Coordinates of C-alpha atoms in Angstrom, one line a residue:
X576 CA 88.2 117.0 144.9
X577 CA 90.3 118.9 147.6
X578 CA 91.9 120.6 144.5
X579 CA 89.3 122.1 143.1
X580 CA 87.4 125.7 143.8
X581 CA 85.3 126.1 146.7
X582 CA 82.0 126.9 143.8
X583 CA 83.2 123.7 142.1
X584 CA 83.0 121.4 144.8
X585 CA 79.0 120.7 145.1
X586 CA 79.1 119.8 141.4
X587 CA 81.9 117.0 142.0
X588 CA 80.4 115.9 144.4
X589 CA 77.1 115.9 142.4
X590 CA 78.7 114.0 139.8
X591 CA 80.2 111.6 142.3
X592 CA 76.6 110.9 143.3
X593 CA 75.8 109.7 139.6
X594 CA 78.8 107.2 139.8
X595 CA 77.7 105.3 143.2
X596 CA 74.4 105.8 141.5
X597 CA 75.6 103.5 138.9
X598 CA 77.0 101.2 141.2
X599 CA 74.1 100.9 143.1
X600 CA 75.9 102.4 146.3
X601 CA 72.8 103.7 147.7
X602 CA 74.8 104.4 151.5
X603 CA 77.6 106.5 149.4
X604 CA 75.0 108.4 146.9
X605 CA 73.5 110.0 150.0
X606 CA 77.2 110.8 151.7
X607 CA 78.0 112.6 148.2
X608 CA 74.5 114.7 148.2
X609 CA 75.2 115.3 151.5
X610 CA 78.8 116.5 151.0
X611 CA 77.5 118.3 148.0
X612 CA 74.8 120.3 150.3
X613 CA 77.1 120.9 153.2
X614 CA 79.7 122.2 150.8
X615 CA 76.9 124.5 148.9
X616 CA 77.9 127.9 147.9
X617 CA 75.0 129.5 146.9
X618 CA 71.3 129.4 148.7
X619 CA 69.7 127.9 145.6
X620 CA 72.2 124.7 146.0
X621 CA 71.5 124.5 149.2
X622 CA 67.9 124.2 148.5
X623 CA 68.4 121.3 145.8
X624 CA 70.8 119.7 147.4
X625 CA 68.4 119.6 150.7
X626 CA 65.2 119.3 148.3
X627 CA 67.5 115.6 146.8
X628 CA 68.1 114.4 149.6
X629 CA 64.8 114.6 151.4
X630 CA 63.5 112.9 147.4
X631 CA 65.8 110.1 148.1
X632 CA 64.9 109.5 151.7
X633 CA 61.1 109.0 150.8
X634 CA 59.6 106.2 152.2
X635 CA 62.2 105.9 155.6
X636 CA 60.0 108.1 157.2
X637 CA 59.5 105.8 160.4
X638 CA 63.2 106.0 160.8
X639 CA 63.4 109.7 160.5
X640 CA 60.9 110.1 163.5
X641 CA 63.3 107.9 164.9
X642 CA 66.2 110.0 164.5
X643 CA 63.8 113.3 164.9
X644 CA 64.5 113.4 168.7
X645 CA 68.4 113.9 168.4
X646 CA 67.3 116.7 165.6
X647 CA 69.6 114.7 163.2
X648 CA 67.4 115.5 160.0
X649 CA 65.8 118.8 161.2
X650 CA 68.7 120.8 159.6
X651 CA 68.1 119.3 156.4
X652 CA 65.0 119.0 155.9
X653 CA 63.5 122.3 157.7
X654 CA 62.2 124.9 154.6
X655 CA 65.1 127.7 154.7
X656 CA 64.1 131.3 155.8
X657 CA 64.6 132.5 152.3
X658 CA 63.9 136.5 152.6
X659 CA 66.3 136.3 155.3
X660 CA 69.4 135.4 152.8
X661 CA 71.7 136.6 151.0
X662 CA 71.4 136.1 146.9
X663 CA 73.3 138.1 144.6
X664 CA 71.5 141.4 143.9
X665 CA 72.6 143.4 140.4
X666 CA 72.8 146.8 142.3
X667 CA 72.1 149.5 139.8
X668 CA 74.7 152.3 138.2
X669 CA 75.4 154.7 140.4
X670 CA 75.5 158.0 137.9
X671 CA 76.9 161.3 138.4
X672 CA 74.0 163.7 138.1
X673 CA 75.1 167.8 137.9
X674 CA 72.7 169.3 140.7
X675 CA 70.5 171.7 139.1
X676 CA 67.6 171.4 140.9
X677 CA 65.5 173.8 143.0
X678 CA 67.3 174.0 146.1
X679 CA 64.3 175.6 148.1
X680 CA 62.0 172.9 147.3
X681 CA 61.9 170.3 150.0
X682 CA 59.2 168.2 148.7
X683 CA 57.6 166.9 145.3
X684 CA 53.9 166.3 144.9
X685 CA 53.5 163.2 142.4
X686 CA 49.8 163.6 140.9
X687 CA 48.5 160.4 139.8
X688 CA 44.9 160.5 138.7
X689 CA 43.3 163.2 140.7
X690 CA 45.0 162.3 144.1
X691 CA 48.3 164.1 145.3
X692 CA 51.2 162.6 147.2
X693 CA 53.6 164.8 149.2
X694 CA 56.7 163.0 149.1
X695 CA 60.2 164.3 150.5
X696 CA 62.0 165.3 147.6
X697 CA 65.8 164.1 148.7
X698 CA 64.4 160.9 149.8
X699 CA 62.8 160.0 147.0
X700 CA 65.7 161.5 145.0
X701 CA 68.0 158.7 146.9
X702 CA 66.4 155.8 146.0
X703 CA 68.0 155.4 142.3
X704 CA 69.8 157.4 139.7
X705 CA 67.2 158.3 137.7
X706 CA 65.0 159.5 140.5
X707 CA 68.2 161.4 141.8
X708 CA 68.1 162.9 137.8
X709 CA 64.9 164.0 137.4
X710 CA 64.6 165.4 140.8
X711 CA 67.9 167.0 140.5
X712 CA 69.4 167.5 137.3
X713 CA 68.4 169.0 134.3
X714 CA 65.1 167.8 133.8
X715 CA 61.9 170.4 133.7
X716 CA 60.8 168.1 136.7
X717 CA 64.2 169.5 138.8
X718 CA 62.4 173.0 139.3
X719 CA 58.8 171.7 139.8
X720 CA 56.5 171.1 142.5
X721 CA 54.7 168.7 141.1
X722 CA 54.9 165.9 138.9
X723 CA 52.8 163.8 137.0
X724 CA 53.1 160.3 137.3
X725 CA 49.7 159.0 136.5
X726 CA 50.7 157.0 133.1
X727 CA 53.5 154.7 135.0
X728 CA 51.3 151.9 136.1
X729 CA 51.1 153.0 139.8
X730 CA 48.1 153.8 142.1
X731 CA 48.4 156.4 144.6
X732 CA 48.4 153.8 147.6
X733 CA 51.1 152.5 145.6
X734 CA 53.1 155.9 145.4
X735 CA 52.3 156.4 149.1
X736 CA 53.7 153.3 150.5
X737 CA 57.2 154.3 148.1
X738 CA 56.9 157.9 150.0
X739 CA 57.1 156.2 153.7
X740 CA 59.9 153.8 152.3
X741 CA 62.2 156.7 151.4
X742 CA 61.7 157.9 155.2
X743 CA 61.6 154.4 157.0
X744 CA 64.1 152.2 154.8
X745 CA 61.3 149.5 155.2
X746 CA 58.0 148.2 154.3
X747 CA 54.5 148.1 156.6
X748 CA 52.3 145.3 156.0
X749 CA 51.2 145.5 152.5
X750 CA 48.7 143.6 150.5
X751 CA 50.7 141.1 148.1
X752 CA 49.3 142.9 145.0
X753 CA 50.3 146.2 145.8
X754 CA 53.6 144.8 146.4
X755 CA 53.8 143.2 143.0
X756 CA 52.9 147.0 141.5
X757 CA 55.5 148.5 143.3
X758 CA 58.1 146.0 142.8
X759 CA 57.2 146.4 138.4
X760 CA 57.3 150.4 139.8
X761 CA 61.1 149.6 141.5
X762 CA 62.0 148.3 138.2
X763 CA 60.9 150.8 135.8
X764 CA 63.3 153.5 137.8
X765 CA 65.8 151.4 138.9
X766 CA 64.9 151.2 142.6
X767 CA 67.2 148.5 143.6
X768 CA 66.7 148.9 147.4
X769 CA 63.0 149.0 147.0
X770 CA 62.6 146.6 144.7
X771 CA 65.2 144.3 146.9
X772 CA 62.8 145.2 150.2
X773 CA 59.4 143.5 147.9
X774 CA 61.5 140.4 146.3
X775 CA 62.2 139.9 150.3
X776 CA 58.9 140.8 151.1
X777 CA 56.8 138.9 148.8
X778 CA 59.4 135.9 148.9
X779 CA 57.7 135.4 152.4
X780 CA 54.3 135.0 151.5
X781 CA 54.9 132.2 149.4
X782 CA 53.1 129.3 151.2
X783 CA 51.9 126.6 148.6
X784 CA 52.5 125.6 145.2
X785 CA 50.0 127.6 143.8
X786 CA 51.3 130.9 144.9
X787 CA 55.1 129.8 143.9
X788 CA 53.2 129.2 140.1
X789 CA 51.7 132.5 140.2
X790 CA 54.7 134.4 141.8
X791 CA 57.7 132.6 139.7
X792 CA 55.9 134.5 136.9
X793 CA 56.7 137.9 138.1
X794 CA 60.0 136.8 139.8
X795 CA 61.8 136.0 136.6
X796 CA 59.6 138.6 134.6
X797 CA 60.9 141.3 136.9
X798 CA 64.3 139.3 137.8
X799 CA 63.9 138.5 141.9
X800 CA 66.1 136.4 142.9
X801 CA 65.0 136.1 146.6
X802 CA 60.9 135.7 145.2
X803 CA 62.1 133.4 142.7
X804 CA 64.4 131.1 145.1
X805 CA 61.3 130.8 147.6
X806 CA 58.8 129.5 144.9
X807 CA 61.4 127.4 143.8
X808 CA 61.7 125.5 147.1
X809 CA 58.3 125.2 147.6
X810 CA 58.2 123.4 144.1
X811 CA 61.2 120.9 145.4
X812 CA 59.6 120.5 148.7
X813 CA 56.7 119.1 146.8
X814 CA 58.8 116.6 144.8
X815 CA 57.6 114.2 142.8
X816 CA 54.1 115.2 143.1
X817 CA 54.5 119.0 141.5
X818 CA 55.8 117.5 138.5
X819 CA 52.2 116.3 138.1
X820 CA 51.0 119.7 137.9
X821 CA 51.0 120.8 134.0
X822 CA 52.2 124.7 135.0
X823 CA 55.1 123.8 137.1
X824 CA 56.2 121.6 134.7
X825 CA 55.7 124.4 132.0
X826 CA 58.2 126.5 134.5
X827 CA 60.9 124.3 134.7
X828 CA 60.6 122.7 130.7
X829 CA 60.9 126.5 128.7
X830 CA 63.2 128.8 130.9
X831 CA 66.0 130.1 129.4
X832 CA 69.1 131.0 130.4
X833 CA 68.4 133.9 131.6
X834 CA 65.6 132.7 133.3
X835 CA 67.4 129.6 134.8
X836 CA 69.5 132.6 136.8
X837 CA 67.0 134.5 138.1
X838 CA 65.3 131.1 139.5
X839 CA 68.4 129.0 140.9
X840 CA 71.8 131.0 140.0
X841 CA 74.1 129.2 139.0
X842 CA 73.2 126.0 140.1
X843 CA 70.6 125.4 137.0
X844 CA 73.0 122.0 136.4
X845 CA 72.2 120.4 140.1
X846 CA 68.5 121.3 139.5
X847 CA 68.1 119.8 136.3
X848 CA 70.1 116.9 137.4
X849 CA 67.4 116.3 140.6
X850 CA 64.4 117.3 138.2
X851 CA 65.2 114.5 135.4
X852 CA 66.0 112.3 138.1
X853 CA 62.6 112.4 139.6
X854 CA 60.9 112.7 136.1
X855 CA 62.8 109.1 134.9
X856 CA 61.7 107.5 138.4
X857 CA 58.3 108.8 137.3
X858 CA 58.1 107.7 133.3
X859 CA 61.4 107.4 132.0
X860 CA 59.7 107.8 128.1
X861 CA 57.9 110.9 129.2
X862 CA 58.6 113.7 127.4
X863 CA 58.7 116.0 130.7
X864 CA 62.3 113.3 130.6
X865 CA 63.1 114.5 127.9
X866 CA 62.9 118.3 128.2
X867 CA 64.5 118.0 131.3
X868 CA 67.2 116.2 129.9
X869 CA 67.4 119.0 127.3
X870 CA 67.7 121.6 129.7
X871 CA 70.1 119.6 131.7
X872 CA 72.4 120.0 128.5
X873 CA 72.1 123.4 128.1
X874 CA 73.0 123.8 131.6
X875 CA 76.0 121.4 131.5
X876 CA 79.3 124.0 131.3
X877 CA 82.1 121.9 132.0
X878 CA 83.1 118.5 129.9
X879 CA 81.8 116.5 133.0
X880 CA 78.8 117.7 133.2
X881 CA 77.9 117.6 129.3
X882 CA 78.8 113.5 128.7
X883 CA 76.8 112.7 132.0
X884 CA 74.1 115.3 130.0
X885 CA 74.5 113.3 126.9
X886 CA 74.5 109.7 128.4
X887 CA 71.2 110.2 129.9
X888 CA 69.4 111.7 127.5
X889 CA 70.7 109.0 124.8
X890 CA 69.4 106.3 127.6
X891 CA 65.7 107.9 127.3
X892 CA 65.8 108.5 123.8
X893 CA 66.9 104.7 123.5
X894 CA 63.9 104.0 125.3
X895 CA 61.7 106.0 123.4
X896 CA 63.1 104.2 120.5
X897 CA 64.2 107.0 118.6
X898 CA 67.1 105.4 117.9
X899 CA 68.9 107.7 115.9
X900 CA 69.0 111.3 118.1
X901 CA 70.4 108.5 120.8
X902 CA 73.4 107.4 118.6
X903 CA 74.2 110.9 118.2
X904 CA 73.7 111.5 121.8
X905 CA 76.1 108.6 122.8
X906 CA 79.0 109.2 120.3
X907 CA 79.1 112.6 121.8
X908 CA 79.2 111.3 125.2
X909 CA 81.7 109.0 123.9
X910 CA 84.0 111.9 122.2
X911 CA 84.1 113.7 125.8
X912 CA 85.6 110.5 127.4
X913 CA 82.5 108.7 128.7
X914 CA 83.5 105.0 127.8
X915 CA 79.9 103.5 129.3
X916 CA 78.2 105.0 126.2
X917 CA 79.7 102.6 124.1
X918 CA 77.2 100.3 125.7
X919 CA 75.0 102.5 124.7
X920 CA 76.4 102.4 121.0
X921 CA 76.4 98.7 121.4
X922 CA 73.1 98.0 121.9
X923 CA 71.6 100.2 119.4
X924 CA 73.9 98.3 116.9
X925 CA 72.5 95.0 118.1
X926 CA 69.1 96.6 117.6
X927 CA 69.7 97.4 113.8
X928 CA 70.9 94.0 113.2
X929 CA 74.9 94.3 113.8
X930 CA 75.3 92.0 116.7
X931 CA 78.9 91.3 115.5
X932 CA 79.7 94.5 115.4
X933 CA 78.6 95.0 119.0
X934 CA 80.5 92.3 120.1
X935 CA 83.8 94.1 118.7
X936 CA 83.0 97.8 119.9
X937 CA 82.9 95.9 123.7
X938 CA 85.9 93.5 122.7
X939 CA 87.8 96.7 121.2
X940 CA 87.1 98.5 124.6
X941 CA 88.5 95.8 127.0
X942 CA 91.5 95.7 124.9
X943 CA 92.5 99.0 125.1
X944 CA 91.3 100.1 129.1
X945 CA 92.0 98.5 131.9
X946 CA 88.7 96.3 131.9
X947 CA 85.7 96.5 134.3
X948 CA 83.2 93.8 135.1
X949 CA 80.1 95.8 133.2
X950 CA 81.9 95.7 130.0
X951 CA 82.3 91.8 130.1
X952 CA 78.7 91.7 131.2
X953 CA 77.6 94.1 127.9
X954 CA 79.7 92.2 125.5
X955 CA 78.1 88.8 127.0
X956 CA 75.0 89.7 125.6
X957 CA 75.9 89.4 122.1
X958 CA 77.6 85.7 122.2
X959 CA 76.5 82.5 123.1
X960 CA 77.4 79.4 124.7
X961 CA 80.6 78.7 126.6
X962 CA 81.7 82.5 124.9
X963 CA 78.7 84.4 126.6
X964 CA 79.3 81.7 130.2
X965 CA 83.0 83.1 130.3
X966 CA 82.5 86.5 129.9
X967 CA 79.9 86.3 132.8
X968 CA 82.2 84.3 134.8
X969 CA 85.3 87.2 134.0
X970 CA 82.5 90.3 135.5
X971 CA 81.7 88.7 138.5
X972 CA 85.4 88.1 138.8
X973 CA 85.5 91.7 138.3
X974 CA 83.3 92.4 140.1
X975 CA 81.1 91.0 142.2
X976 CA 78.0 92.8 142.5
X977 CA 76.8 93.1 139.5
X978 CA 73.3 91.4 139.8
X979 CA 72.9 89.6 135.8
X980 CA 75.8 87.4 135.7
X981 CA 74.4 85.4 138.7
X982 CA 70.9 85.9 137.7
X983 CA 71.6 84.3 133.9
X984 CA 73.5 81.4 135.8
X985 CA 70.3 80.7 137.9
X986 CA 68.2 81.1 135.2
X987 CA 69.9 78.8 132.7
X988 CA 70.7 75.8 135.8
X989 CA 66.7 76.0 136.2
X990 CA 65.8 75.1 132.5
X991 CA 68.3 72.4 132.9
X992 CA 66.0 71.3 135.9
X993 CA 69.1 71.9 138.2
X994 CA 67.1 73.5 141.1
X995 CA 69.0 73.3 143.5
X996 CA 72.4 74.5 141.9
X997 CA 69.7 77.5 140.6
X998 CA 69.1 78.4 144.3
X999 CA 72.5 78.7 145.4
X1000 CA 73.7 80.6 142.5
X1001 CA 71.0 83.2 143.3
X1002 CA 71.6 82.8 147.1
X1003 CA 75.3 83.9 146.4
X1004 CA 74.9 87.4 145.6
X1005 CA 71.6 87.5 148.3
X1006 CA 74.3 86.7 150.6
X1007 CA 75.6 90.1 150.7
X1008 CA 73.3 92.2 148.9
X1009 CA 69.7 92.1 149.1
X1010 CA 68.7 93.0 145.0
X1011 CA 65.0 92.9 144.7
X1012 CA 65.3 91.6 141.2
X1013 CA 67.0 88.8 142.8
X1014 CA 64.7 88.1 145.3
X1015 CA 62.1 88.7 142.7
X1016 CA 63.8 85.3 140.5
X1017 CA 64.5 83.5 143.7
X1018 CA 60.4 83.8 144.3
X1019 CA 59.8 82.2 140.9
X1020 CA 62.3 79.2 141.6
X1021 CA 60.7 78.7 144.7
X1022 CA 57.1 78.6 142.9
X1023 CA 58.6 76.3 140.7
X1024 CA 59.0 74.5 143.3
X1025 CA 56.0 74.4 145.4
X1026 CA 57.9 75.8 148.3
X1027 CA 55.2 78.4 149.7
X1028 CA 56.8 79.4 152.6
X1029 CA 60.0 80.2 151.1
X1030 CA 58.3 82.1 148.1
X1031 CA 55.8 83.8 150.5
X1032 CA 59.0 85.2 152.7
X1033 CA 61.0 86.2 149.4
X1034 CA 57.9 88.4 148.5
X1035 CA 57.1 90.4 151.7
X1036 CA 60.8 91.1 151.9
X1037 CA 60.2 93.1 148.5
X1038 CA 56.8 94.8 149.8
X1039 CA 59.2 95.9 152.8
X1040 CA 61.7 97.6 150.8
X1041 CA 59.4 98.8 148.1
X1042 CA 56.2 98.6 148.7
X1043 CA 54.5 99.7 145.4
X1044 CA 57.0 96.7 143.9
X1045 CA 55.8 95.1 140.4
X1046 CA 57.2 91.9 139.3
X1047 CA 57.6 89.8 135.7
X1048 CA 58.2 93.3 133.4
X1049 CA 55.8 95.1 136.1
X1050 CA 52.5 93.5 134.5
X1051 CA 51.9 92.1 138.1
X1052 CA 51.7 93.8 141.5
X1053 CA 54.1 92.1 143.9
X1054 CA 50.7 92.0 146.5
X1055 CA 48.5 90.2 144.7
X1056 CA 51.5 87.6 143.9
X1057 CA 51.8 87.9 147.8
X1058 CA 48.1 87.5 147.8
X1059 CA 47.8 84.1 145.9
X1060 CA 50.5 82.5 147.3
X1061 CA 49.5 83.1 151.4
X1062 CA 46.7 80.5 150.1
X1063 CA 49.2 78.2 150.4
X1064 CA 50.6 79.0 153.6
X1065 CA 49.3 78.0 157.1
X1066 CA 49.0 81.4 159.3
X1067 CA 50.6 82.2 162.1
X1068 CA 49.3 83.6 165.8
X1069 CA 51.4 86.0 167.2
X1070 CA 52.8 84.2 169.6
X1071 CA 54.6 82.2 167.0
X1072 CA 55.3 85.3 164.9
X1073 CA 57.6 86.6 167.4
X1074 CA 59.3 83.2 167.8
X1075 CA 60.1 83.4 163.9
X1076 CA 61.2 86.7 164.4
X1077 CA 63.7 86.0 167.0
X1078 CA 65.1 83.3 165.0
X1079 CA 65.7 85.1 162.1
X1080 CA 66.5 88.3 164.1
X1081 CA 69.3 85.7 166.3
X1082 CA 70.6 84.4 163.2
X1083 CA 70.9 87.5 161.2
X1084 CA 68.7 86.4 158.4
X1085 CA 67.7 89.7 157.2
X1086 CA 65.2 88.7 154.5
X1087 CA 63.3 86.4 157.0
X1088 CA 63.1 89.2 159.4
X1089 CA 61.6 91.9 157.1
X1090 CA 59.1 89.1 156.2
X1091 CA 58.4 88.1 159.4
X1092 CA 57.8 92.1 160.2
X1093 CA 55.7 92.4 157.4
X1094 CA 53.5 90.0 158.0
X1095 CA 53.2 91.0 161.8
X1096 CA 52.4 94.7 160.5
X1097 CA 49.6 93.7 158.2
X1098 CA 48.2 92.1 161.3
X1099 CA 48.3 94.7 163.9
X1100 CA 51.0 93.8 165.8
X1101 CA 52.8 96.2 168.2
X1102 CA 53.8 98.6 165.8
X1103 CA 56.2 100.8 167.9
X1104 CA 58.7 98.0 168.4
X1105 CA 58.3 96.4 165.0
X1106 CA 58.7 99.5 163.1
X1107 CA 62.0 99.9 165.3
X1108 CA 63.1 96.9 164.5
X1109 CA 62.4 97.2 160.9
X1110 CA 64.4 100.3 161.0
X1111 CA 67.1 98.8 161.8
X1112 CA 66.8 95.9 159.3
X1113 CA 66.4 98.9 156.8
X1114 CA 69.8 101.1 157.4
X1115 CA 72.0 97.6 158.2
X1116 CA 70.1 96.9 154.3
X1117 CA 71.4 100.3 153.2
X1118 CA 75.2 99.9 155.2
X1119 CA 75.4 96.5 153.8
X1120 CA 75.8 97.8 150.3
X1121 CA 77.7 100.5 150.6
X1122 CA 80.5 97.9 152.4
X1123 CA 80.7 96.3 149.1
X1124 CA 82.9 99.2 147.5
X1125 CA 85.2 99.8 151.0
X1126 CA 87.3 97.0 150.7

C-alpha cells in the first residue's frame, strides 16, 4: 500500500474495502472508504468515495446528529463546490497563424440574421486558434469588416455575451440556455477558455436530479468535465433512490469509454464499483446488476480490479441462473489468481449434478494453499455425516466468525430434540458477534420452545439493526413475527422498562438493551436519551466486529 503511486492508492484501498466486505468487517470497510476518500486524487473520487460512504452510513442518522455538533461528518458529507475545482481541461492547439490581417481594423461586425454585433477584433481573435486565423491570417474574413455568422447555431444575444467575455474574461448572469448555445458555440471554434467559463458556470446551476439528467446530456455530448462531475454528484447524493429513475439508470448503463471520462475521469472503476453495489443491495437479479457489472469490467485496468469484476458478475449471473456465462466468468476470475471463485465453480458443479467433483475442486484447493476456514465450510456442503461435521468443526477452528458452521450445529442438535445444546451452540458466536441470521434461528428455537420473552427480545434486536428485516427466505416481515408473538408477552409500564434497561445496560447484554429500547421507542418513551443510548449500543455493535480481525 505505502509502495504504490499516489493515483493508485484509492483503488487499494477500494479493493481492500471488498475484502473486509467479505469478512463482514463492517468497522474496517468504512476505515478503507475512508482512507480511499482522504487519499483521493482526482475530484470525481472524491465525490464517490464521499457519495459510498454517506450510502453505507444510511440509517445511523441519529448518531450523525450526534456527532454533527463537533462537525465530525460535515466534511464528508457536505456537496463539494464543484465549479470552484480543478478537473483536467484538454486546452486546445496553440497554432502559429502568419498575420495577414488588416492592421487598421480594430473591430469586426459579426452579422447574424439581420442584427449586427461590434465586437473587438483582437479580443475575439484571442480566444482560440481559429478565431485568431480567420481574423488574422489568410482568410477573406482577415481584411473584412464584417462577417457572417448567421448559419453557426448562435443568436445575436448569444454573440453578444461572447463579445463582453473577450473584454471582461468572465460571464454576467446568463440564462442557462443561452449558456448551453454558447458553450456548443465554444466548441465549434475551439474556445477553450470560454467554453471552460460555461462548463463552470452551468455546473452551478445544477440543483436536482432532473437538471443533472438533462445537463449530463450536453456535458458528455460537448465533453465538460466540471458540468458533468456536478450532475454526477447530484446522482450519488441521491443514492439508492436515483437508480429508481429509468434515465439515470440509462446514463450510467450505455456510456462508453469516452463517455465514462468526461463524467468521472479516471475513476469510472470506483463508480462502477459503488453503483453495482447499491444496485445488488437493491435486486441482485436485476439487470441494472448486471449492466453495472458489465461496465464495471470494462472499467477494470489492472489484474485486481478485473477478477474482483469477474467474481461479481459470475455471483449475479449465478443467481440469475444463467449458469453457463457464470462458469466462464469464474474460471476467468480464477485464471487471474482469485481462489474464492472456485467456490463459485464448485457450486455450479453441484448444480449440474457433479457433487463429487465439487468436493475435489475444494479438497484440491486446501491441498495446495495454505487453507482458510471458508474453504472447509464450501467443501462441507457437498459431504455428509461425520465428513461434512469435521469440516465444519476445522472452519470454525479457522476461523471463528464464520456464521454457518455454528448455525448447521444448532440446527442439526434441534431435530435431535437437543434444545438446549442448540441454544448454546448459537449463543457462542452471539457471544461476540451479533449476526442477524443468527439471532433470526435463535428466534425460531425459542418459538420452538414457547419461550415468548426470549423470542420477542431476539426479534426487536433485529428491527433495531435493520429495520425493514425479513425473516424464513424474506417471505415474512420480521414485524409482523414481532407482531404475533407480543400476544404472548405481558407488557410493560415504563417504569419497569427502564429497570430492564439498566439491567441489561449494567450487565452489558447488548441484544436485551436494543430490545428493551425498541420497545420503549414504539411507545413514546423519552426519545433524546434513548436514541443516545441506542447509539451507543449501535457503534460498540459496529467496534465489536471489527475487533474480531485485530487480534
Amino acid at each position: 500500500m505505502e509502495s504504490c503511486s499516489p493515483q493508485e492508492r484509492s483503488t487499494l484501498y477500494l479493493l481492500q474495502f471488498q475484502i473486509f466486505r467479505g469478512l463482514g468487517e463492517t468497522k474496517l470497510m468504512r476505515r478503507s472508504l475512508r482512507s480511499a476518500w482522504q487519499r483521493a486524487g482526482t475530484v470525481h473520487e472524491k465525490l464517490v468515495f464521499a457519495a459510498w460512504l454517506r450510502y453505507e452510513k444510511q440509517g445511523e442518522e441519529l448518531i450523525a446528529d450526534l456527532l454533527a455538533t463537533c462537525n465530525k461528518c460535515a466534511e464528508e458529507f457536505g456537496p463539494v463546490d464543484v465549479s470552484q475545482l480543478q478537473v483536467e481541461v484538454n486546452g486546445c492547439s496553440k497554432e502559429t497563424v502568419v498575420m495577414n490581417g488588416d492592421k487598421s481594423l480594430k473591430n469586426v461586425n459579426f452579422k447574424i440574421g439581420d442584427e449586427i454585433i461590434v465586437c473587438d477584433r483582437q479580443k475575439i481573435a484571442s480566444l482560440s486558434a481559429p478565431f485568431h486565423a480567420m481574423l488574422n491570417g489568410y482568410f477573406t474574413e482577415s481584411s473584412s469588416q464584417d462577417i457572417d455568422l448567421s448559419e453557426n447555431n448562435i443568436s445575436p444575444l448569444g454573440m453578444r455575451t461572447i463579445g463582453e467575455f473577450s473584454i471582461r474574461g468572465s460571464l454576467s448572469e446568463v440564462h442557462p440556455d443561452l449558456l448551453l448555445e454558447i458553450l456548443v458555440f465554444s466548441n465549434k471554434f475551439c474556445c477553450e477558455r470560454l467554453k471552460d467559463a460555461c462548463d463552470r458556470k452551468l455546473a452551478s446551476l445544477v440543483c436536482t436530479k432532473d437538471d443533472a439528467v438533462e445537463f449530463m446530456e450536453y456535458a458528455i455530448e460537448q465533453n465538460s468535465p466540471v458540468l458533468a462531475a456536478s450532475c454526477l454528484q447530484v446522482f450519488l447524493h441521491e443514492l439508492p433512490d436515483c437508480l429508481n429513475d429509468e434515465w439515470v439508470v440509462e446514463i450510467f448503463s450505455h456510456a462508453d469509454r469516452q463517455q465514462r471520462s468526461i463524467m468521472v475521469g479516471r475513476a469510472s472503476f470506483s463508480l462502477y464499483c459503488l453503483l453495482s453495489e447499491v444496485a445488488m443491495n437493491l435486486d441482485p437479479r436485476s439487470n441494472k446488476t448486471v449492466c453495472f457489472l458489465e461496465q464495471l469490467i470494462e472499467s477494470a485496468e489492472t489484474d485486481r480490479e478485473k477478477l474482483l469484476a469477474f467474481h461479481q458478475l459470475g455471483c449475479v449471473r449465478l443467481l440469475r441462473k444463467e449458469y453457463d456465462e457464470a462458469e466462464g466468468l469464474f474460471e476467468k476470475a480464477v485464471s487471474l489468481g482469485h481462489v474464492y471463485s472456485i467456490a463459485g465453480l464448485a457450486r455450479l458443479g453441484y448444480i449440474k449434478g457433479h457433487k463429487l467433483c465439487s468436493y475435489e475442486k475444494l479438497s484440491s484447493v486446501i491441498s495446495s494453499v495454505n487453507p482458510l476456514g471458508w474453504m472447509y465450510q464450501e467443501r462441507s456442503l457437498y459431504c455428509e455425516g461425520d465428513k461434512r461435521s469435521e469440516d465444519l468443526e476445522k472452519a470454525t477452528e479457522l476461523d471463528p466468525t464464520l456464521t454457518y458452521p455454528y448455525m448447521y450445529r444448532a440446527a442439526s442438535l434441534m431435530m435431535k430434540q437437543n434444545v438446549q445444546a442448540a441454544l448454546a451452540e448459537i449463543n457462542r458466536v452471539l457471544g461476540f458477534k451479533l449476526a442477524l441470521e443468527c439471532m433470526e434461528l435463535r428466534f425460531c428455537l425459542y418459538l420452538a420452545i414457547e419461550d415468548y420473552k426470549a423470542a420477542i427480545r431476539d426479534v426487536q434486536a433485529i428491527l433495531t439493526l435493520s429495520p425493514d428485516y425479513r425473516m424464513f427466505e424474506g417471505r415474512v416481515a420480521a414485524s409482523h413475527l414481532r407482531t404475533l408473538v407480543r400476544e404472548h408477552v405481558g407488557s410493560w409500564t415504563t417504569a419497569d422498562c427502564w429497570m430492564q434497561l439498566y439491567d441489561r445496560w449494567s450487565s452489558v447484554d447488548d441484544i436485551g438493551s436494543l430490545s428493551v429500547i425498541y420497545q420503549m421507542l414504539e411507545s413514546g418513551g423519552a426519545k433524546g436519551v434513548l436514541y443516545f443510548r441506542q447509539s451507543l449500543l449501535l457503534l460498540r455493535y459496529i467496534h465489536t466486529s471489527s475487533l474480531l480481525w485485530t487480534f
